[in-house]
C-alpha positions as semicolon CSV with decimal commas, in nm:
position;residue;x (nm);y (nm);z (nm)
1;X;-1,553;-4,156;2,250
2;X;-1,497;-3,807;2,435
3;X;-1,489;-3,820;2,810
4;X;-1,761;-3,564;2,770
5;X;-1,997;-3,811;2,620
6;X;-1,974;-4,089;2,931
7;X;-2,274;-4,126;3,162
8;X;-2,089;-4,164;3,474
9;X;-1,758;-3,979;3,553
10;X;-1,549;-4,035;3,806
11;X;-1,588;-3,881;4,129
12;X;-1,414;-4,020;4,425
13;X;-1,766;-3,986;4,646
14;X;-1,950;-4,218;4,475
15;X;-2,292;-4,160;4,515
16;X;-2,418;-4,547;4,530
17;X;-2,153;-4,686;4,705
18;X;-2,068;-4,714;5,100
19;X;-1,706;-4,804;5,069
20;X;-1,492;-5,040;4,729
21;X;-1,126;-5,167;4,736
22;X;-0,982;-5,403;4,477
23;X;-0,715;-5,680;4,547
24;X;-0,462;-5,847;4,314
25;X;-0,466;-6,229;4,479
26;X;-0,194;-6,435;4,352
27;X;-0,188;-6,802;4,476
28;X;0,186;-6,857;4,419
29;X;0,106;-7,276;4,461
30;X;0,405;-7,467;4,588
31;X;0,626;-7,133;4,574
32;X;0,738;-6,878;4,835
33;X;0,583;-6,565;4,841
34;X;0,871;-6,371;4,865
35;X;0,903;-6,499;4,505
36;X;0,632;-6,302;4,366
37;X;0,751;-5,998;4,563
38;X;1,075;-6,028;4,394
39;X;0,942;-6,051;4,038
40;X;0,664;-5,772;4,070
41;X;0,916;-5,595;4,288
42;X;0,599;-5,475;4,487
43;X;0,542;-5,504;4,841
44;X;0,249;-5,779;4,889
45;X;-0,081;-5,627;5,165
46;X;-0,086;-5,936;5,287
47;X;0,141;-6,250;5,226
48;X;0,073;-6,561;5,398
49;X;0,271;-6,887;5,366
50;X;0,153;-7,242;5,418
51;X;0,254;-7,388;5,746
52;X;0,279;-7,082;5,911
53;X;-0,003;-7,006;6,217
54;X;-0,189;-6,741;6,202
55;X;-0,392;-6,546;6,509
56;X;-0,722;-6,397;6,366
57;X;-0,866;-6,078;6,519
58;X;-1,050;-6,275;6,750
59;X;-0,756;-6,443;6,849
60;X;-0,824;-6,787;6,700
61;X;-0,533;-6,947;6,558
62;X;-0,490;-7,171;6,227
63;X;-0,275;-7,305;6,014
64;X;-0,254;-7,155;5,626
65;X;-0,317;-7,393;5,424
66;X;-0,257;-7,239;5,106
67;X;0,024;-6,946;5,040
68;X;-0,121;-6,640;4,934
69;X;0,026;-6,246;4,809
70;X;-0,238;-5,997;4,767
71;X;-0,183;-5,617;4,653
72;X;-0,473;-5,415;4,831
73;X;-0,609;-5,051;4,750
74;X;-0,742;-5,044;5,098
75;X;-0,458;-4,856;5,257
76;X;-0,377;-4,687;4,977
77;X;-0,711;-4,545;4,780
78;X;-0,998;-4,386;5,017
79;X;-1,244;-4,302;4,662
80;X;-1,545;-4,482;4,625
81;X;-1,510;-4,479;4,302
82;X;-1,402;-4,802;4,172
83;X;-1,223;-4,745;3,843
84;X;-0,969;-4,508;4,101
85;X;-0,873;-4,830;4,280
86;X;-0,837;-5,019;3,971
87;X;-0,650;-4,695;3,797
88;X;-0,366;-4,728;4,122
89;X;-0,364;-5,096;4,116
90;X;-0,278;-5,102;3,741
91;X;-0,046;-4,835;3,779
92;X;0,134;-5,022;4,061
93;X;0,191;-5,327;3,867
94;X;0,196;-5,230;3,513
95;X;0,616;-5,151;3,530
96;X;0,654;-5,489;3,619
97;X;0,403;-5,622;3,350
98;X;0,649;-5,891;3,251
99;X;0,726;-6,022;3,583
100;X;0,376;-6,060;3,589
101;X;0,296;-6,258;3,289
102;X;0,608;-6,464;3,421
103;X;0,416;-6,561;3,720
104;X;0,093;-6,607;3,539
105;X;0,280;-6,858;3,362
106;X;0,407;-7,058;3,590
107;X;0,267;-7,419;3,674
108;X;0,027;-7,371;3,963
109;X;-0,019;-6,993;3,998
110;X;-0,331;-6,842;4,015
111;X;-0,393;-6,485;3,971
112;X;-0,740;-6,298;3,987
113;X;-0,823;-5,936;4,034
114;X;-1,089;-5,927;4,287
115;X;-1,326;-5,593;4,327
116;X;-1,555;-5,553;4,661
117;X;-1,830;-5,300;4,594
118;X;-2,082;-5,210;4,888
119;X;-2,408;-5,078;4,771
120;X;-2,517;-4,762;4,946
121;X;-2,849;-4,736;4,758
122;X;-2,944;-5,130;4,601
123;X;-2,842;-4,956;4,267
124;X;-2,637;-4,770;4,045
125;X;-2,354;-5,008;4,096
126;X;-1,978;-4,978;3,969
127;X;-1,880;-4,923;3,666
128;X;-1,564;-4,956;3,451
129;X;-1,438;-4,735;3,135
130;X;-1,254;-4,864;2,864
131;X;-0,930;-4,739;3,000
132;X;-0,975;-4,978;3,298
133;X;-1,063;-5,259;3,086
134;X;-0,820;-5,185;2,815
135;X;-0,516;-5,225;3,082
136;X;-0,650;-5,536;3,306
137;X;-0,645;-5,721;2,951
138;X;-0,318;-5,595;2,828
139;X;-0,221;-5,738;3,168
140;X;-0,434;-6,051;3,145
141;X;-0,634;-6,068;3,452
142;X;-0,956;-6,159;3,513
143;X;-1,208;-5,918;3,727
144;X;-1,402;-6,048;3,988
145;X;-1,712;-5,850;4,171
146;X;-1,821;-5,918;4,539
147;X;-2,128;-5,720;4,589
148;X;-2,259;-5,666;4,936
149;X;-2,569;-5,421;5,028
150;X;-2,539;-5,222;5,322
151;X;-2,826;-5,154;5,554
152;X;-2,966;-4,766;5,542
């Protein structure tokens, strides 16, 4: 199909939505997350390891319970388009493809891709070529949507 022919380009403002970022969780089970950082050879958001304590932003304290390595667009993408996250995410990860089907392997590893959309308008929500979902299956990950509805 020609780009031409597509209903909905991409265009970083994205009329319907108030804000989108996508994160790669990986729930590395019983195993360090410096681990996963070495495999993907990718610098984790966020990496939390069980055990540790951890001060929230309203300075309440708890203990992780579960180790965790996510890859965020947040800091990276401003579009509100969501296929541009997904586009840098995949193109972050997808020279270490192996590593990651290494670690999707492993015994207690989970790995999800997780999209959070926030409707502008109540409609007209994201959508996904099939570039996007042509690479997250070549890298086998599932796609998640949280959908939240902002207040005009």
């Amino acid at each position: 199909m020609s780009l031409k022919a597509r209903v909905t380009p991409v265009a970083s403002d994205y009329e319907t939505c108030a804000e989108c970022y996508v994160r790669l969780m990986i729930f590395p089970g019983e195993r360090h997350p410096d681990e996963i950082t070495k495999l993907l050879q990718v610098q984790p958001s966020v990496a939390n390891i069980a055990g540790e304590k951890v001060t929230n932003s309203r300075g309440l304290t708890r203990e992780v319970k579960s180790s965790t390595w996510f890859l965020s667009t947040e800091s990276h993408i401003s579009s509100r388009d969501i296929r541009e996250h997904i586009d840098w995410l995949v193109q972050t990860i997808y020279p270490n493809r192996e590593s990651l089907g290494k670690i999707q392997e492993m015994d207690g590893v989970k790995v999800t891709l997780k999209c959070v959309w926030f409707s502008l308008l109540g409609h007209g929500g994201p959508v996904l070529w099939p570039e996007q979902m042509r690479a997250l299956a070549d890298l086998d990950l599932e796609l998640s949507f949280d959908v939240y509805f902002t207040e005009n």
